[in-house]
Tab-separated table of C-alpha atoms and ligand atoms in Angstrom:
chain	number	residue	atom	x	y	z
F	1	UNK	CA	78.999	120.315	128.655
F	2	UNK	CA	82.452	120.793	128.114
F	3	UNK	CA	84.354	119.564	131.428
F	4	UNK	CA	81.889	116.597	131.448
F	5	UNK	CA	83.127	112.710	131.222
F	6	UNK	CA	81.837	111.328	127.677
F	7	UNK	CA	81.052	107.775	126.493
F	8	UNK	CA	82.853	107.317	123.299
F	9	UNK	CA	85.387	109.182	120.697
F	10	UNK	CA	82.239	109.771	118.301
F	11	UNK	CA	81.023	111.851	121.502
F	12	UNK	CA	84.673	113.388	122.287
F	13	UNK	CA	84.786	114.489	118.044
F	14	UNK	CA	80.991	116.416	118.390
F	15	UNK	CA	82.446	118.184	121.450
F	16	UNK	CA	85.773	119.232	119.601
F	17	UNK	CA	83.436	120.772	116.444
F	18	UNK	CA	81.407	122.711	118.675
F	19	UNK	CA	84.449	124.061	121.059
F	20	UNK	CA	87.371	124.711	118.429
F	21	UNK	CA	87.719	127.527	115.806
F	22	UNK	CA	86.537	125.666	112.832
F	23	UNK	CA	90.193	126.401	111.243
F	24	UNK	CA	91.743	124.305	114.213
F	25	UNK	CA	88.918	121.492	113.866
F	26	UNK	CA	89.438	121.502	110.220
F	27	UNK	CA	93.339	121.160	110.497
F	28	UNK	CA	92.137	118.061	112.678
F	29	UNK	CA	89.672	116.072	110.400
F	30	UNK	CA	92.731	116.691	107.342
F	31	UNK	CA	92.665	113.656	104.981
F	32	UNK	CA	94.373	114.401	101.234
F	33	UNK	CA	92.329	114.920	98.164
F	34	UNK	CA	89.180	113.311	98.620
F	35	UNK	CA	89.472	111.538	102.125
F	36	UNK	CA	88.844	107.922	100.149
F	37	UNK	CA	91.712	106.775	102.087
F	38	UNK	CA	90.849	108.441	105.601
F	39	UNK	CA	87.055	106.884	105.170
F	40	UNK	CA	88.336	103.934	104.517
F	41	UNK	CA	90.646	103.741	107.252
F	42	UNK	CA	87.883	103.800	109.489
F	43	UNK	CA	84.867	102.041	107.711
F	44	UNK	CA	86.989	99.053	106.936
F	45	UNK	CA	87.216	97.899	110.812
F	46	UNK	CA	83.301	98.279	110.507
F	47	UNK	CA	83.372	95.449	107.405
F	48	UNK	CA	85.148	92.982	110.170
F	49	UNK	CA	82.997	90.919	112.258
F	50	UNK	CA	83.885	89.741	115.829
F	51	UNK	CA	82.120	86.009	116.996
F	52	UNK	CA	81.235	86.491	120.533
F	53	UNK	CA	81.139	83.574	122.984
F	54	UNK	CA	78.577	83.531	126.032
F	55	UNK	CA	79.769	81.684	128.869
F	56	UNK	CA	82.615	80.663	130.717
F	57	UNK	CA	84.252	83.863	130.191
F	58	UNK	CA	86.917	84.836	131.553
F	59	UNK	CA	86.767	86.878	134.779
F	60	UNK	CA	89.947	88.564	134.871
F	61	UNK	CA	91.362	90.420	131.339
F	62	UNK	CA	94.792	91.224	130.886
F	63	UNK	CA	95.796	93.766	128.456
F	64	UNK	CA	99.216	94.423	129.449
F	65	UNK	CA	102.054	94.405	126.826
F	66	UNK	CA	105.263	95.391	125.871
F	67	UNK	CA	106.081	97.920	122.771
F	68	UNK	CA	109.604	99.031	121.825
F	69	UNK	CA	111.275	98.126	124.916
F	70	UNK	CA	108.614	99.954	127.520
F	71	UNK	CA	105.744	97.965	129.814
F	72	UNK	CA	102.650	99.870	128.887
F	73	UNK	CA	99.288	98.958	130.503
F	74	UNK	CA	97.472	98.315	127.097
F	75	UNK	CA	98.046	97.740	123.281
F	76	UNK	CA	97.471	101.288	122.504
F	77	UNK	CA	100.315	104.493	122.511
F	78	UNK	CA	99.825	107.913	121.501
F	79	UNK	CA	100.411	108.822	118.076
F	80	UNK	CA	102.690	111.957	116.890
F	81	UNK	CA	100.895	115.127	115.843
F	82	UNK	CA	102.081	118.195	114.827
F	83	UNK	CA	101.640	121.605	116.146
F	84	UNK	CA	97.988	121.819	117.686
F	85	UNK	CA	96.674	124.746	118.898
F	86	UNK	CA	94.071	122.769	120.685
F	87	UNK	CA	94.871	123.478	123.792
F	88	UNK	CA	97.294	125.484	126.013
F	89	UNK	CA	98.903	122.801	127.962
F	90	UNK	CA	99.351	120.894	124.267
F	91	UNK	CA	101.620	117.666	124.325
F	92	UNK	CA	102.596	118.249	127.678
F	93	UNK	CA	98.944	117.834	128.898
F	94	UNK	CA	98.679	114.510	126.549
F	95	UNK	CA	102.067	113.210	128.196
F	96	UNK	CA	100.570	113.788	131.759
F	97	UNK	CA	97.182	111.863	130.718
F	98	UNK	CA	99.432	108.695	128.829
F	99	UNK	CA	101.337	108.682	131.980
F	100	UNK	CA	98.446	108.017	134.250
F	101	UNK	CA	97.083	105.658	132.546
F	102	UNK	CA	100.529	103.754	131.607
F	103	UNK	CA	100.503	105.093	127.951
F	104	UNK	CA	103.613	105.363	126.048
F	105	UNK	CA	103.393	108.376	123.460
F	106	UNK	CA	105.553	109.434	120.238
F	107	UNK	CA	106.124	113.192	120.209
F	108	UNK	CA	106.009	115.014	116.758
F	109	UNK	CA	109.013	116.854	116.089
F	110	UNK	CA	106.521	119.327	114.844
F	111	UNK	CA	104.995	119.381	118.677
F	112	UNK	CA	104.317	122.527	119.978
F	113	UNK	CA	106.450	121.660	122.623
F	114	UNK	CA	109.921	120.661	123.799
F	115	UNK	CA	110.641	117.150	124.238
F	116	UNK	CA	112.399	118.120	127.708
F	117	UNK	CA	108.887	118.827	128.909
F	118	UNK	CA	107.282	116.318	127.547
F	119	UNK	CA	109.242	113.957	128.769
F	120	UNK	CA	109.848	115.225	132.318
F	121	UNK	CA	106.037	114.179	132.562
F	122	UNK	CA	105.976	111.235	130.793
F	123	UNK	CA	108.971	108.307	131.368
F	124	UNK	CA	107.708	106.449	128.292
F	125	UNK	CA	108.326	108.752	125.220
F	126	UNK	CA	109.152	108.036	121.902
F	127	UNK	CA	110.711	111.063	119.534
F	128	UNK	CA	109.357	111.065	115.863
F	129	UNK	CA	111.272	112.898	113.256
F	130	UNK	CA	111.202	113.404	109.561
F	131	UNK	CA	113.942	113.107	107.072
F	132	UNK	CA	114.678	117.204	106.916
F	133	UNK	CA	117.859	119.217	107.249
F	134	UNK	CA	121.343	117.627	106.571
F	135	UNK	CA	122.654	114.799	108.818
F	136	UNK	CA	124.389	116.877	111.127
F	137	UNK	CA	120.984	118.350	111.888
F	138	UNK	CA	119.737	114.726	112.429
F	139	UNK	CA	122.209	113.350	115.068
F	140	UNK	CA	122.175	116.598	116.858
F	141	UNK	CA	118.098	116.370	116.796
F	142	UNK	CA	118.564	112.734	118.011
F	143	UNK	CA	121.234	113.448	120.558
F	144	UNK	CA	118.622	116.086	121.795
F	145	UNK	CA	116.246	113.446	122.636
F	146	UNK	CA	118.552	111.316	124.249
F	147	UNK	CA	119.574	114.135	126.465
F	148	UNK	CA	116.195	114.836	127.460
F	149	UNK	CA	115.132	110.836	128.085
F	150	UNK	CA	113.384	109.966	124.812
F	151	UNK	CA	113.384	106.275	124.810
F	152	UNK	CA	112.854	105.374	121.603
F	153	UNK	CA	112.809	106.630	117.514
F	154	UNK	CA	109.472	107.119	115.327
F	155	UNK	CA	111.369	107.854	111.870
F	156	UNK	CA	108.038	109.008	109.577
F	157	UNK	CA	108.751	108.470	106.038
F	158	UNK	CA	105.302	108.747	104.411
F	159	UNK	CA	104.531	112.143	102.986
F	160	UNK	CA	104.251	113.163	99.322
F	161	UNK	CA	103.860	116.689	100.279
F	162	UNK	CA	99.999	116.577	98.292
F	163	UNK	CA	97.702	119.821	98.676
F	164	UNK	CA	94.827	120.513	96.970
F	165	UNK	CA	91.860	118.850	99.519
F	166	UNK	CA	88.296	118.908	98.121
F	167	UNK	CA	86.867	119.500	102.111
F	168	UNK	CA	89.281	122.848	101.414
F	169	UNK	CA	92.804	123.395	103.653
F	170	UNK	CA	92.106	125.613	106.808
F	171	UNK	CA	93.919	128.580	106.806
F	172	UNK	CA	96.704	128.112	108.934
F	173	UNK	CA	98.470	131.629	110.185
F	174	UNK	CA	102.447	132.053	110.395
F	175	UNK	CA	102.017	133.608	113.723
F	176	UNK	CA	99.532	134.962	115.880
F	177	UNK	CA	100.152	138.861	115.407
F	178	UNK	CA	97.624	141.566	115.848
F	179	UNK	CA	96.437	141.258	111.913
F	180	UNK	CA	96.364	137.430	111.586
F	181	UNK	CA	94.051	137.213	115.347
F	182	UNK	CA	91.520	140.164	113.487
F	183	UNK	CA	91.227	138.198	110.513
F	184	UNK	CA	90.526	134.912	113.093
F	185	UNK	CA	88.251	137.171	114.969
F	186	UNK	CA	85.304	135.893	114.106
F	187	UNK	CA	85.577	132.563	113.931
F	188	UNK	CA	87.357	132.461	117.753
F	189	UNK	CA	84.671	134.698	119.234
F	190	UNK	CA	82.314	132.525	117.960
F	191	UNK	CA	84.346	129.937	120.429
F	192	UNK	CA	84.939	131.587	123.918
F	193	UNK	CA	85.386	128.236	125.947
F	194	UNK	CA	88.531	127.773	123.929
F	195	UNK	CA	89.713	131.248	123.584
F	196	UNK	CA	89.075	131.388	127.501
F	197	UNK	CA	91.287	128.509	127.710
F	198	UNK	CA	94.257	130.220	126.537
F	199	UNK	CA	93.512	133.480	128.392
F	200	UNK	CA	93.172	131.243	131.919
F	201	UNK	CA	96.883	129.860	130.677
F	202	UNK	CA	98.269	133.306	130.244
F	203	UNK	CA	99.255	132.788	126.524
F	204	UNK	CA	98.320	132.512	122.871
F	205	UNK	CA	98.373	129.959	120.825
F	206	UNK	CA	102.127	128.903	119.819
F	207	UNK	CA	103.395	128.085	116.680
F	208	UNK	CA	106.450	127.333	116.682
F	209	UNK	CA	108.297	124.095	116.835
F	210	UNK	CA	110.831	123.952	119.456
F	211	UNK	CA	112.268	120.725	118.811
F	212	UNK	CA	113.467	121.797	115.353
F	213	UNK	CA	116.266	124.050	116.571
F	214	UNK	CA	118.816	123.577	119.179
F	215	UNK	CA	118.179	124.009	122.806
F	216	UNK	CA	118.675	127.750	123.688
F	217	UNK	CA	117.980	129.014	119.958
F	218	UNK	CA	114.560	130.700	118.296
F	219	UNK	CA	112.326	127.805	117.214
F	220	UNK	CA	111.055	128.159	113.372
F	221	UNK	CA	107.525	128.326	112.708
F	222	UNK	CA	105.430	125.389	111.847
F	223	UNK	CA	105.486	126.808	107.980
F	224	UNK	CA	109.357	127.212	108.430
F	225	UNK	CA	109.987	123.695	109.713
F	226	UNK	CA	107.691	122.278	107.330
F	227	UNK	CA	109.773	124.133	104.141
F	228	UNK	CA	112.919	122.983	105.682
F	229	UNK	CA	111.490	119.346	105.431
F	230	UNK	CA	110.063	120.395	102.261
F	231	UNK	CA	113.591	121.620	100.556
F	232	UNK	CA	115.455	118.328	102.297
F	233	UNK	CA	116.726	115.851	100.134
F	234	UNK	CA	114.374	112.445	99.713
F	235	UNK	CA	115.843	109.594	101.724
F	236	UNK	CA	117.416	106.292	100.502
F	237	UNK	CA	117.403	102.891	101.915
F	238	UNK	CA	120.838	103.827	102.787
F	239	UNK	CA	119.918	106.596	104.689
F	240	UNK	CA	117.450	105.156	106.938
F	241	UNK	CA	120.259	102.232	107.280
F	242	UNK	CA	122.387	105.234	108.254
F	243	UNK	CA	119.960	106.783	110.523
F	244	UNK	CA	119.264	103.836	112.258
F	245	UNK	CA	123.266	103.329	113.090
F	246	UNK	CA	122.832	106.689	114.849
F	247	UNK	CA	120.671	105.469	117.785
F	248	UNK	CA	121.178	103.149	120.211
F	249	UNK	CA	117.602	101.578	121.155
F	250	UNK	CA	114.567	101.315	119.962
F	251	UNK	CA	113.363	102.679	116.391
F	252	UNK	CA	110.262	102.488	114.715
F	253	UNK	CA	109.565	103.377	111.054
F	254	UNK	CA	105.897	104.848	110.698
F	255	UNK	CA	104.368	105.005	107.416
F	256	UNK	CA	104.600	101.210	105.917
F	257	UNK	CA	101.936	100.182	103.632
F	258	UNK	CA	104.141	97.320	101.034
F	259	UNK	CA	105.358	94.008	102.142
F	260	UNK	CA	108.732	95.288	100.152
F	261	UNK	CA	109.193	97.969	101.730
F	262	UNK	CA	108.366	96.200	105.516
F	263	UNK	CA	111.473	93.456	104.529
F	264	UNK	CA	113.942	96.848	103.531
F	265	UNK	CA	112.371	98.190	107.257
F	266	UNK	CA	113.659	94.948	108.515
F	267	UNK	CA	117.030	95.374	106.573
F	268	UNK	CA	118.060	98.044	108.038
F	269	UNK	CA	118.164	96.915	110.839
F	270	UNK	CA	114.557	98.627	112.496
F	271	UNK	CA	113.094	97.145	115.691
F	272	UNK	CA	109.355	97.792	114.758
F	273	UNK	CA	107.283	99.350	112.249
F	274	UNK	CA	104.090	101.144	111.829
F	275	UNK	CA	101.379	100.186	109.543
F	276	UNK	CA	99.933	103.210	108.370
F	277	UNK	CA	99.172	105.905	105.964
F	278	UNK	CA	99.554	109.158	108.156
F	279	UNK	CA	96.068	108.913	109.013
F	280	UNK	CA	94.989	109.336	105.634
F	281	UNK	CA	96.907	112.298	105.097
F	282	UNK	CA	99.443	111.204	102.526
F	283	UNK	CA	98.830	109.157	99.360
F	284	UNK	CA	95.107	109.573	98.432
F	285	UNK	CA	93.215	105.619	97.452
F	286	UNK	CA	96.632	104.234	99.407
F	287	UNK	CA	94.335	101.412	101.399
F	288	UNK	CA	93.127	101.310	105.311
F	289	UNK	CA	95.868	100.076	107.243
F	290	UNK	CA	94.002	97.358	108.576
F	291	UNK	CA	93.541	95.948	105.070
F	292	UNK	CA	97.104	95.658	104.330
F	293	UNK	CA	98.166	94.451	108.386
F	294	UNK	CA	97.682	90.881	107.654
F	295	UNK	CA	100.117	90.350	105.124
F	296	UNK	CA	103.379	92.568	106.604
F	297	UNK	CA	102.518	90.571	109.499
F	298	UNK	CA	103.305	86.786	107.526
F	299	UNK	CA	106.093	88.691	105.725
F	300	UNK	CA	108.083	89.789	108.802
F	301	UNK	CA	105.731	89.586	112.022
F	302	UNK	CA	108.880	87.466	113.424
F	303	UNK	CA	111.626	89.930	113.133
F	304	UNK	CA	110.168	93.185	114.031
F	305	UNK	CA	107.334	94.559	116.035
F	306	UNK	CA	104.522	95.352	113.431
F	307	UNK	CA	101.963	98.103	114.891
F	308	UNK	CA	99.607	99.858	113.149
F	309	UNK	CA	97.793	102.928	113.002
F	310	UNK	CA	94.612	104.686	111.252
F	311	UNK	CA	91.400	104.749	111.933
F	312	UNK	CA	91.252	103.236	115.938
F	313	UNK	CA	87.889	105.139	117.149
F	314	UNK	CA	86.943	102.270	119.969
F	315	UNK	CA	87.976	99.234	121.493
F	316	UNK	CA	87.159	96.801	119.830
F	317	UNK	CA	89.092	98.344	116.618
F	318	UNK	CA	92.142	98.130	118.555
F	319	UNK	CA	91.543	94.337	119.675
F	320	UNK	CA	90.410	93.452	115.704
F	321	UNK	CA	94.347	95.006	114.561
F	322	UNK	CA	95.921	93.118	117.599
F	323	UNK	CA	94.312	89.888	116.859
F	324	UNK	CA	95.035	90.260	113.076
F	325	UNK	CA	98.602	90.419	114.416
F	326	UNK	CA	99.754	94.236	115.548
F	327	UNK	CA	101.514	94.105	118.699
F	328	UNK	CA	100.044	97.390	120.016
F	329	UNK	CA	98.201	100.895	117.619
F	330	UNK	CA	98.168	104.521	117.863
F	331	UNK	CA	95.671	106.773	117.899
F	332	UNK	CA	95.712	110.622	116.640
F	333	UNK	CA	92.787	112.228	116.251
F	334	UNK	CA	90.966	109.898	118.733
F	335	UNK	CA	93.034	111.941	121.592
F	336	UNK	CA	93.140	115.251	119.781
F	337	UNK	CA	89.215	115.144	120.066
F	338	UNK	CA	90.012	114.332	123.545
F	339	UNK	CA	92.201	116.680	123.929
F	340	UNK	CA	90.048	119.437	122.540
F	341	UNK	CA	86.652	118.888	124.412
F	342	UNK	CA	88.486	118.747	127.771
F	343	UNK	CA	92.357	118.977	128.073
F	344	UNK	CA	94.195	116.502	130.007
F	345	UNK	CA	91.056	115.027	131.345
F	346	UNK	CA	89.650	114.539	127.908
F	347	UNK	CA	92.742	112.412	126.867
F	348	UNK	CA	92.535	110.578	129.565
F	349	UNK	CA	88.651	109.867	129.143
F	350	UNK	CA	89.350	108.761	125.565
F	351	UNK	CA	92.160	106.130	126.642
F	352	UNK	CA	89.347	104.877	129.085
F	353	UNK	CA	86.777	104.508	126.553
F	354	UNK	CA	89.751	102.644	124.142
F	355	UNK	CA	90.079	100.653	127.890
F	356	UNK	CA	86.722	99.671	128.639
F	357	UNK	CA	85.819	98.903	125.040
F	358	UNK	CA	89.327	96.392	124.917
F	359	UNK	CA	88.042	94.826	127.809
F	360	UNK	CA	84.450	94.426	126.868
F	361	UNK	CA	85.495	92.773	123.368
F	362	UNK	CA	87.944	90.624	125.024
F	363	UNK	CA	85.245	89.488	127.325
F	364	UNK	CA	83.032	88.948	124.799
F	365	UNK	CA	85.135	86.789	122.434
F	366	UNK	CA	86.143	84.967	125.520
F	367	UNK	CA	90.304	86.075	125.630
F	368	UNK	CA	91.824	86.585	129.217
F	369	UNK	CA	94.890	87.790	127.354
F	370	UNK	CA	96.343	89.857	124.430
F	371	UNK	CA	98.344	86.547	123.244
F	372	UNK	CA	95.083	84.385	123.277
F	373	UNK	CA	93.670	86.524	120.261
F	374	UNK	CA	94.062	85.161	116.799
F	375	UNK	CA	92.921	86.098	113.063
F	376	UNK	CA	90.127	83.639	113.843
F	377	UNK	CA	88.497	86.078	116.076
F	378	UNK	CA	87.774	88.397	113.020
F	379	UNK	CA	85.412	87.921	109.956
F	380	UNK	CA	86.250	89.095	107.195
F	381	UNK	CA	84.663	89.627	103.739
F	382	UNK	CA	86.443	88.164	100.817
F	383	UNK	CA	88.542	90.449	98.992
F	384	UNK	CA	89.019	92.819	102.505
F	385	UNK	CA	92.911	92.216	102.547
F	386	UNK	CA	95.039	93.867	100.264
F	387	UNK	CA	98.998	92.576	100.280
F	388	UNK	CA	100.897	95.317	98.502
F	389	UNK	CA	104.110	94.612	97.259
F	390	UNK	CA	104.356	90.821	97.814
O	401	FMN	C1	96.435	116.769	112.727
O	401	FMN	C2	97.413	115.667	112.517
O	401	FMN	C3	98.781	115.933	112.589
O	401	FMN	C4	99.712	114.889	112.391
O	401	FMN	N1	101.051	115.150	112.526
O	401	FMN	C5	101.938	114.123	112.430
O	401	FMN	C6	103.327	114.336	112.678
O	401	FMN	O1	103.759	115.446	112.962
O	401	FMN	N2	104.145	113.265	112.595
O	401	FMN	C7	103.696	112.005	112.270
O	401	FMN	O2	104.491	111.056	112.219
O	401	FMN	N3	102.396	111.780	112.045
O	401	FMN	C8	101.509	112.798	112.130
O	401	FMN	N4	100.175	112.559	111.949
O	401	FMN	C9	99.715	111.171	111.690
O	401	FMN	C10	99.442	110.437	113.017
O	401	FMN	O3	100.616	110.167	113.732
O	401	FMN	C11	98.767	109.096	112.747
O	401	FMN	O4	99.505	108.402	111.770
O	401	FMN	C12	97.317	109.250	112.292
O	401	FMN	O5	96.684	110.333	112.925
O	401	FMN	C13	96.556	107.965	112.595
O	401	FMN	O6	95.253	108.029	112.130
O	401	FMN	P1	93.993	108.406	113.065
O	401	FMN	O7	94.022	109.883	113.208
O	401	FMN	O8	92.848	107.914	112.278
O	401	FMN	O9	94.187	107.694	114.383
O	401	FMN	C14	99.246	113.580	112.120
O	401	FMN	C15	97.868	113.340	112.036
O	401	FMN	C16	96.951	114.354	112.247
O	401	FMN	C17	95.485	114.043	112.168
């Protein structure tokens, strides 16, 4: 089974449970306190209803766009996610599927690996960083990626550093030493496709985070980067109004969910913004993205470029959040599944499946182009937005 071509991300997730450790699938599915926030980020694009036409359809569909500055193929990029140890080839074999199928992608600056591989593969990268360290550590981390080609910013500025999950946190090791791989023991023999994955590669699991220390120095650990963020001082206004002033280009702030907070995005001087809640991974009962889309978009849809992300399983999720006014989403787990049940290939199934099911909705609400979908293409149930902040 695994290896095989698969028909949806539902499909792509069942293959990732049965071939991961269930520590790694677990650090996958996430979702603080009690998930309400990462069910509803995907049940609420099952509440809106699409009106399909029948004929005079249009024959050709064109889902071409433009996001932060880079021609992409469709409204969808790759989302940032932090050290995996999915599979070997990691963020370098997600860069190599979003390049062939003209995919832009944001690497975490928790990624497993550097952002000079990454984007030696992939022409179309975006580097996403936290507020951690002082602000020498900052420009040198941002003169880093411009060195190495990034060509555009993800700042991420949601996290409220919650634990305490009622699914229970997968235990995550420091390192893979002798001790910590006999105490995973069972739980990896139990999953030989994957452990055979990294034995084919010729090496274990790593995590460590190379793009949190200069070139040519050790890399932290994933638990040493994260308590560097951890122990870094809470941003301002005025420091993402600083940070911004640092980088020439594109820069995207991930992690909006108020129309406040959009218009101080706008302020300083941004040139899009996501609309998201880290996948349901930050503020438990904070609402689906989706919900709260419509009104950042009215508030300031003409001064930035609004995106969102949370919750995009399928095609016609990603057309709803585009015709409700996102210029483009990204997807996380959606590829990680991918990812998981069949490396590169597997990435590059799921951004088919996003593809075909794009196309097929477009068809079916009659739209030869991105620009030709509006609001009125989605049903909603009274009381489904939510405008926080206003
Ligand atoms: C396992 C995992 C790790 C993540 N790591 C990061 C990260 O390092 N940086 C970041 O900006 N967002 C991170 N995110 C959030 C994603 O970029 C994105 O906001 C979220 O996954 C979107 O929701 P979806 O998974 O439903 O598509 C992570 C999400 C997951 C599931």
């Amino acid at each position: 089974m695994a290896g095989e071509w698969f028909e949806s991300v539902a499909v792509a997730q069942r293959r990732a449970e049965k071939r991961l450790p269930k520590s790694v699938y677990g650090a996958l599915i996430a979702g603080a306190e009690k998930g309400v926030t990462l069910k509803d980020n995907t049940s609420a694009f099952d509440l809106l209803g699409l009106a399909p036409h029948m004929a005079n359809l249009p024959r050709e569909r064109n889902m071409a766009t433009t996001v932060l500055g880079q021609d992409v193929s469709m409204p969808v990029l790759i989302s940032p996610t932090g050290v995996q140890a999915v599979d070997p080839y990691g963020e370098v074999a997600v860069a190599r599927a979003a390049a062939n199928r003209g995919v832009a992608m944001g690497l975490s600056s928790f990624a497993s690996k550097s952002i000079e591989e990454v984007a030696a593969v992939n022409d179309k990268v975006f580097f996403q960083i936290y507020w951690s360290g002082d602000k020498d550590t900052l420009v040198q981390r941002l003169e880093r990626a411009k060195a190495a080609g990034a060509k555009g910013i993800i700042v991420t500025l949601d996290w409220s550093f919650s634990n305490g999950r009622d699914w229970g946190s997968p235990w995550i090791p420091e390192k893979l030493d002798l001790k910590t791989m006999a105490k995973l023991a069972p739980e990896v023999l139990a999953r030989p496709g994957w452990l055979w994955s990294f034995v084919k590669s010729g090496h274990l699991p790593d995590l460590t985070t190379p793009n949190m220390a200069p070139v040519g120095t050790k890399p932290p650990t994933f638990f040493g980067a994260y308590y560097e963020w951890m122990q870094s001082d809470l941003p301002t206004w005025e420091d993402l109004a600083w940070l911004r002033s640092q980088w020439e280009g594109p820069f995207m702030v991930k992690g909006v969910c108020r129309v406040d907070d959009a218009k101080r995005v706008v302020d300083c001087g941004a040139t899009a913004l996501s609309v998201s809640n880290h996948g349901g991974n930050n503020l438990d009962s904070t609402p689906a993205p989706i919900r709260s889309l419509p009104g950042i978009v009215a508030a300031v849809g003409s001064d930035i470029e609004v995106l969102l992300d949370g919750g995009i399983r399928r095609g016609s999720d990603v057309v709803k959040a585009v015709a409700l006014g996102a210029k483009a989403v990204m997807i996380g787990r959606a590829y990680l599944w991918g990812l998981a049940a069949n490396g590169q290939a597997g990435v590059e199934n799921v951004l088919d499946v996003l593809r075909g099911g794009i196309d097929a909705t477009m068809l079916g609400l009659g739209k030869a182009s991105l620009a030709e979908l509006t609001p009125e293409d989605v049903l909603a149930p009274d009381g489904f937005f939510r405008t926080l902040g206003a």
